[in-house]
Amino acid sequence: MSSSHCVCARTLLTTGGCSLKSYVMKVLVRLVQFDLLENTKAVIADTRGLLKDNRLSYFEEGGQRHDIHFGEDEVVLKRNGEFSSETVLKSTGRGESLIASPYGTMRLETRLIEKEKALDHWMVEYEIVGSGSPVSHIRLVWEITMQA
């Protein structure tokens, strides 16, 4: 790995030392959202990010930070901003989406339909469930390109 492709993650967080295991990759991230109930497609982000193992971090154009953890048994989507959210998508069972805004907090049930993790993209398809029925059906695709 060349130094132009990697940054010491610990250096990003502190001024402490750095070990080989703490390297992250600089990547380009393009997030495409498909609303499967409304049959629409939108590019949500097209920016630079950091990728380390099962974690992807990047900022939206408006400055909101996104952190995605793509685990074996669950995917966690976090967004920090004026409207913050944490969505937990579990491979087995129901997950939960917690949305915090200046107007209050809302908890919604989630159901993971499909997930896929490859070198050049990550994908999740999930539903937000209200009163036992889907109120939202979303597919998110993160197109990931290593920076030269």
Short mmCIF file of N, CA and C in Angstrom, two decimals, residues 17-129:
data_model
loop_
_atom_site.label_atom_id
_atom_site.label_comp_id
_atom_site.label_asym_id
_atom_site.label_seq_id
_atom_site.Cartn_x
_atom_site.Cartn_y
_atom_site.Cartn_z
N GLY A 17 0.93 7.78 18.54
CA GLY A 17 1.68 6.96 17.60
C GLY A 17 0.78 6.30 16.57
N CYS A 18 1.42 5.54 15.69
CA CYS A 18 0.70 4.92 14.60
C CYS A 18 1.26 3.53 14.35
N SER A 19 0.39 2.56 14.14
CA SER A 19 0.83 1.22 13.81
C SER A 19 0.27 0.81 12.47
N LEU A 20 0.85 -0.19 11.85
CA LEU A 20 0.41 -0.65 10.54
C LEU A 20 -1.06 -1.04 10.54
N LYS A 21 -1.57 -1.61 11.63
CA LYS A 21 -2.95 -2.07 11.70
C LYS A 21 -3.97 -0.94 11.71
N SER A 22 -3.52 0.31 11.86
CA SER A 22 -4.47 1.42 11.96
C SER A 22 -4.63 2.17 10.64
N TYR A 23 -4.16 1.62 9.53
CA TYR A 23 -4.28 2.31 8.25
C TYR A 23 -5.70 2.26 7.71
N VAL A 24 -6.09 3.34 7.09
CA VAL A 24 -7.36 3.42 6.40
C VAL A 24 -7.09 3.81 4.96
N MET A 25 -8.01 3.48 4.09
CA MET A 25 -7.89 3.83 2.68
C MET A 25 -8.67 5.10 2.39
N LYS A 26 -8.06 6.00 1.63
CA LYS A 26 -8.79 7.16 1.11
C LYS A 26 -9.56 6.67 -0.10
N VAL A 27 -10.86 6.97 -0.11
CA VAL A 27 -11.72 6.50 -1.20
C VAL A 27 -12.62 7.62 -1.71
N LEU A 28 -13.15 7.41 -2.89
CA LEU A 28 -14.23 8.24 -3.41
C LEU A 28 -15.52 7.46 -3.18
N VAL A 29 -16.54 8.14 -2.69
CA VAL A 29 -17.81 7.49 -2.35
C VAL A 29 -18.94 8.16 -3.12
N ARG A 30 -19.73 7.36 -3.78
CA ARG A 30 -20.94 7.84 -4.45
C ARG A 30 -22.09 7.01 -3.90
N LEU A 31 -23.01 7.66 -3.18
CA LEU A 31 -24.15 6.97 -2.59
C LEU A 31 -25.38 7.22 -3.44
N VAL A 32 -25.97 6.11 -3.93
CA VAL A 32 -27.19 6.19 -4.73
C VAL A 32 -28.32 5.56 -3.91
N GLN A 33 -29.42 6.29 -3.78
CA GLN A 33 -30.58 5.80 -3.05
C GLN A 33 -31.71 5.49 -4.02
N PHE A 34 -32.25 4.27 -3.90
CA PHE A 34 -33.40 3.85 -4.69
C PHE A 34 -34.59 3.74 -3.73
N ASP A 35 -35.63 4.51 -3.97
CA ASP A 35 -36.86 4.39 -3.20
C ASP A 35 -37.74 3.42 -3.98
N LEU A 36 -37.87 2.20 -3.46
CA LEU A 36 -38.56 1.14 -4.18
C LEU A 36 -40.08 1.22 -4.07
N LEU A 37 -40.60 2.03 -3.16
CA LEU A 37 -42.05 2.27 -3.11
C LEU A 37 -42.45 3.37 -4.09
N GLU A 38 -41.63 4.40 -4.18
CA GLU A 38 -41.91 5.54 -5.06
C GLU A 38 -41.31 5.37 -6.45
N ASN A 39 -40.45 4.35 -6.62
CA ASN A 39 -39.76 4.09 -7.88
C ASN A 39 -38.92 5.28 -8.32
N THR A 40 -38.10 5.80 -7.38
CA THR A 40 -37.22 6.93 -7.68
C THR A 40 -35.77 6.56 -7.37
N LYS A 41 -34.86 7.33 -7.95
CA LYS A 41 -33.42 7.14 -7.76
C LYS A 41 -32.79 8.51 -7.55
N ALA A 42 -31.89 8.63 -6.56
CA ALA A 42 -31.23 9.91 -6.30
C ALA A 42 -29.80 9.66 -5.83
N VAL A 43 -28.88 10.51 -6.29
CA VAL A 43 -27.51 10.49 -5.78
C VAL A 43 -27.50 11.33 -4.52
N ILE A 44 -27.21 10.69 -3.39
CA ILE A 44 -27.26 11.36 -2.09
C ILE A 44 -25.91 11.99 -1.74
N ALA A 45 -24.82 11.33 -2.16
CA ALA A 45 -23.49 11.85 -1.86
C ALA A 45 -22.55 11.47 -3.00
N ASP A 46 -21.61 12.35 -3.27
CA ASP A 46 -20.55 12.10 -4.25
C ASP A 46 -19.34 12.84 -3.71
N THR A 47 -18.54 12.14 -2.90
CA THR A 47 -17.54 12.81 -2.09
C THR A 47 -16.35 11.90 -1.80
N ARG A 48 -15.43 12.40 -1.00
CA ARG A 48 -14.28 11.62 -0.54
C ARG A 48 -14.63 11.01 0.81
N GLY A 49 -14.02 9.88 1.12
CA GLY A 49 -14.26 9.23 2.40
C GLY A 49 -13.07 8.42 2.85
N LEU A 50 -13.25 7.76 3.98
CA LEU A 50 -12.22 6.88 4.55
C LEU A 50 -12.83 5.50 4.76
N LEU A 51 -12.08 4.48 4.39
CA LEU A 51 -12.53 3.09 4.51
C LEU A 51 -11.50 2.32 5.31
N LYS A 52 -11.96 1.65 6.36
CA LYS A 52 -11.09 0.80 7.18
C LYS A 52 -11.88 -0.44 7.54
N ASP A 53 -11.41 -1.57 7.05
CA ASP A 53 -12.06 -2.85 7.32
C ASP A 53 -13.55 -2.77 6.96
N ASN A 54 -14.42 -2.84 7.96
CA ASN A 54 -15.87 -2.84 7.73
C ASN A 54 -16.51 -1.48 8.00
N ARG A 55 -15.71 -0.41 8.00
CA ARG A 55 -16.22 0.92 8.31
C ARG A 55 -15.94 1.89 7.18
N LEU A 56 -16.96 2.68 6.85
CA LEU A 56 -16.86 3.71 5.84
C LEU A 56 -17.35 5.01 6.45
N SER A 57 -16.57 6.09 6.31
CA SER A 57 -16.96 7.40 6.84
C SER A 57 -16.80 8.45 5.75
N TYR A 58 -17.77 9.38 5.69
CA TYR A 58 -17.70 10.47 4.73
C TYR A 58 -18.65 11.57 5.18
N PHE A 59 -18.55 12.75 4.53
CA PHE A 59 -19.40 13.89 4.83
C PHE A 59 -20.27 14.21 3.63
N GLU A 60 -21.53 14.54 3.89
CA GLU A 60 -22.43 15.04 2.86
C GLU A 60 -22.00 16.45 2.50
N GLU A 61 -22.51 16.96 1.39
CA GLU A 61 -22.21 18.31 0.95
C GLU A 61 -22.56 19.34 2.02
N GLY A 62 -23.63 19.13 2.77
CA GLY A 62 -24.06 20.05 3.82
C GLY A 62 -23.27 19.92 5.11
N GLY A 63 -22.31 19.01 5.17
CA GLY A 63 -21.45 18.86 6.35
C GLY A 63 -21.86 17.77 7.31
N GLN A 64 -22.94 17.03 7.01
CA GLN A 64 -23.37 15.96 7.91
C GLN A 64 -22.46 14.74 7.72
N ARG A 65 -21.99 14.21 8.84
CA ARG A 65 -21.10 13.06 8.80
C ARG A 65 -21.90 11.76 8.75
N HIS A 66 -21.42 10.84 7.93
CA HIS A 66 -22.01 9.51 7.82
C HIS A 66 -20.97 8.47 8.19
N ASP A 67 -21.36 7.52 9.01
CA ASP A 67 -20.51 6.39 9.39
C ASP A 67 -21.31 5.12 9.16
N ILE A 68 -20.73 4.21 8.38
CA ILE A 68 -21.40 2.95 8.08
C ILE A 68 -20.51 1.83 8.60
N HIS A 69 -21.09 0.93 9.38
CA HIS A 69 -20.39 -0.27 9.83
C HIS A 69 -21.08 -1.45 9.19
N PHE A 70 -20.35 -2.20 8.37
CA PHE A 70 -20.91 -3.32 7.63
C PHE A 70 -20.43 -4.60 8.28
N GLY A 71 -21.14 -5.05 9.30
CA GLY A 71 -20.76 -6.25 10.03
C GLY A 71 -21.33 -7.51 9.43
N GLU A 72 -20.92 -8.63 9.98
CA GLU A 72 -21.39 -9.93 9.49
C GLU A 72 -22.87 -10.13 9.78
N ASP A 73 -23.31 -9.72 10.98
CA ASP A 73 -24.70 -9.96 11.40
C ASP A 73 -25.58 -8.72 11.35
N GLU A 74 -24.98 -7.54 11.15
CA GLU A 74 -25.78 -6.33 11.09
C GLU A 74 -25.03 -5.23 10.35
N VAL A 75 -25.80 -4.28 9.85
CA VAL A 75 -25.26 -3.08 9.22
C VAL A 75 -25.80 -1.91 10.03
N VAL A 76 -24.91 -0.99 10.41
CA VAL A 76 -25.32 0.18 11.18
C VAL A 76 -25.02 1.43 10.36
N LEU A 77 -26.05 2.24 10.15
CA LEU A 77 -25.94 3.48 9.39
C LEU A 77 -26.12 4.64 10.37
N LYS A 78 -25.11 5.50 10.47
CA LYS A 78 -25.20 6.66 11.36
C LYS A 78 -25.05 7.94 10.55
N ARG A 79 -25.87 8.92 10.88
CA ARG A 79 -25.81 10.24 10.27
C ARG A 79 -25.84 11.25 11.40
N ASN A 80 -24.87 12.16 11.41
CA ASN A 80 -24.80 13.18 12.45
C ASN A 80 -24.96 14.55 11.82
N GLY A 81 -25.93 15.29 12.32
CA GLY A 81 -26.21 16.63 11.83
C GLY A 81 -27.36 17.20 12.64
N GLU A 82 -28.02 18.23 12.10
CA GLU A 82 -29.18 18.79 12.80
C GLU A 82 -30.23 17.70 12.99
N PHE A 83 -30.42 16.87 11.97
CA PHE A 83 -31.25 15.69 12.06
C PHE A 83 -30.29 14.50 12.05
N SER A 84 -30.19 13.81 13.17
CA SER A 84 -29.27 12.67 13.29
C SER A 84 -30.07 11.38 13.30
N SER A 85 -29.43 10.31 12.84
CA SER A 85 -30.11 9.03 12.87
C SER A 85 -29.10 7.90 13.07
N GLU A 86 -29.59 6.82 13.64
CA GLU A 86 -28.84 5.59 13.72
C GLU A 86 -29.80 4.47 13.35
N THR A 87 -29.49 3.80 12.25
CA THR A 87 -30.33 2.73 11.75
C THR A 87 -29.56 1.42 11.86
N VAL A 88 -30.13 0.48 12.59
CA VAL A 88 -29.52 -0.84 12.77
C VAL A 88 -30.34 -1.83 11.95
N LEU A 89 -29.65 -2.48 11.01
CA LEU A 89 -30.27 -3.47 10.13
C LEU A 89 -29.68 -4.82 10.49
N LYS A 90 -30.48 -5.69 11.07
CA LYS A 90 -30.01 -6.99 11.54
C LYS A 90 -30.30 -8.08 10.53
N SER A 91 -29.33 -8.98 10.35
CA SER A 91 -29.50 -10.10 9.42
C SER A 91 -30.61 -11.03 9.87
N THR A 92 -30.75 -11.20 11.17
CA THR A 92 -31.84 -12.02 11.71
C THR A 92 -32.65 -11.16 12.67
N GLY A 93 -33.93 -11.18 12.53
CA GLY A 93 -34.79 -10.41 13.43
C GLY A 93 -34.96 -8.97 12.98
N ARG A 94 -35.62 -8.23 13.82
CA ARG A 94 -35.95 -6.84 13.53
C ARG A 94 -34.85 -5.92 14.05
N GLY A 95 -34.65 -4.82 13.32
CA GLY A 95 -33.73 -3.79 13.75
C GLY A 95 -34.51 -2.55 14.13
N GLU A 96 -33.79 -1.45 14.29
CA GLU A 96 -34.44 -0.22 14.73
C GLU A 96 -33.75 0.99 14.12
N SER A 97 -34.53 1.99 13.81
CA SER A 97 -34.02 3.27 13.35
C SER A 97 -34.42 4.32 14.38
N LEU A 98 -33.43 5.04 14.88
CA LEU A 98 -33.65 6.10 15.85
C LEU A 98 -33.30 7.42 15.17
N ILE A 99 -34.29 8.31 15.07
CA ILE A 99 -34.11 9.59 14.41
C ILE A 99 -34.29 10.70 15.43
N ALA A 100 -33.27 11.55 15.58
CA ALA A 100 -33.31 12.66 16.53
C ALA A 100 -33.29 13.98 15.76
N SER A 101 -34.22 14.86 16.11
CA SER A 101 -34.30 16.17 15.48
C SER A 101 -34.58 17.21 16.55
N PRO A 102 -34.54 18.49 16.20
CA PRO A 102 -34.91 19.52 17.18
C PRO A 102 -36.34 19.39 17.66
N TYR A 103 -37.16 18.61 16.95
CA TYR A 103 -38.57 18.45 17.29
C TYR A 103 -38.85 17.23 18.16
N GLY A 104 -37.81 16.41 18.38
CA GLY A 104 -38.00 15.22 19.20
C GLY A 104 -37.32 14.00 18.60
N THR A 105 -37.58 12.86 19.22
CA THR A 105 -36.97 11.61 18.80
C THR A 105 -38.04 10.63 18.35
N MET A 106 -37.72 9.88 17.30
CA MET A 106 -38.66 8.90 16.77
C MET A 106 -37.93 7.56 16.63
N ARG A 107 -38.62 6.47 17.02
CA ARG A 107 -38.10 5.11 16.88
C ARG A 107 -38.98 4.36 15.89
N LEU A 108 -38.32 3.71 14.92
CA LEU A 108 -39.05 2.95 13.92
C LEU A 108 -38.42 1.57 13.78
N GLU A 109 -39.22 0.60 13.45
CA GLU A 109 -38.74 -0.77 13.24
C GLU A 109 -38.16 -0.90 11.83
N THR A 110 -37.07 -1.67 11.70
CA THR A 110 -36.47 -1.91 10.38
C THR A 110 -36.43 -3.40 10.09
N ARG A 111 -36.42 -3.71 8.81
CA ARG A 111 -36.33 -5.10 8.35
C ARG A 111 -35.32 -5.14 7.20
N LEU A 112 -34.21 -5.85 7.39
CA LEU A 112 -33.20 -5.99 6.35
C LEU A 112 -33.69 -7.00 5.31
N ILE A 113 -33.68 -6.60 4.06
CA ILE A 113 -34.10 -7.47 2.96
C ILE A 113 -32.87 -8.15 2.35
N GLU A 114 -31.83 -7.37 2.07
CA GLU A 114 -30.64 -7.89 1.40
C GLU A 114 -29.46 -6.99 1.71
N LYS A 115 -28.28 -7.59 1.76
CA LYS A 115 -27.06 -6.81 1.90
C LYS A 115 -25.98 -7.47 1.07
N GLU A 116 -25.04 -6.63 0.61
CA GLU A 116 -23.95 -7.14 -0.22
C GLU A 116 -22.74 -6.25 0.00
N LYS A 117 -21.59 -6.88 0.16
CA LYS A 117 -20.35 -6.13 0.36
C LYS A 117 -19.32 -6.66 -0.63
N ALA A 118 -18.84 -5.78 -1.50
CA ALA A 118 -17.80 -6.11 -2.47
C ALA A 118 -16.71 -5.05 -2.40
N LEU A 119 -15.61 -5.26 -3.09
CA LEU A 119 -14.52 -4.29 -3.06
C LEU A 119 -14.93 -2.94 -3.61
N ASP A 120 -15.77 -2.92 -4.65
CA ASP A 120 -16.11 -1.66 -5.29
C ASP A 120 -17.49 -1.11 -4.91
N HIS A 121 -18.23 -1.84 -4.07
CA HIS A 121 -19.53 -1.30 -3.64
C HIS A 121 -20.04 -2.04 -2.40
N TRP A 122 -20.88 -1.33 -1.65
CA TRP A 122 -21.65 -1.91 -0.56
C TRP A 122 -23.11 -1.62 -0.88
N MET A 123 -24.00 -2.54 -0.50
CA MET A 123 -25.42 -2.34 -0.78
C MET A 123 -26.24 -2.89 0.38
N VAL A 124 -27.28 -2.16 0.74
CA VAL A 124 -28.29 -2.66 1.66
C VAL A 124 -29.66 -2.32 1.09
N GLU A 125 -30.57 -3.25 1.27
CA GLU A 125 -31.97 -3.01 0.93
C GLU A 125 -32.76 -3.30 2.19
N TYR A 126 -33.61 -2.36 2.59
CA TYR A 126 -34.34 -2.52 3.85
C TYR A 126 -35.68 -1.82 3.80
N GLU A 127 -36.51 -2.18 4.76
CA GLU A 127 -37.81 -1.55 4.93
C GLU A 127 -37.88 -0.88 6.30
N ILE A 128 -38.58 0.22 6.34
CA ILE A 128 -39.01 0.84 7.59
C ILE A 128 -40.45 0.38 7.78
N VAL A 129 -40.75 -0.16 8.95
CA VAL A 129 -42.05 -0.78 9.19
C VAL A 129 -42.85 0.04 10.20
#
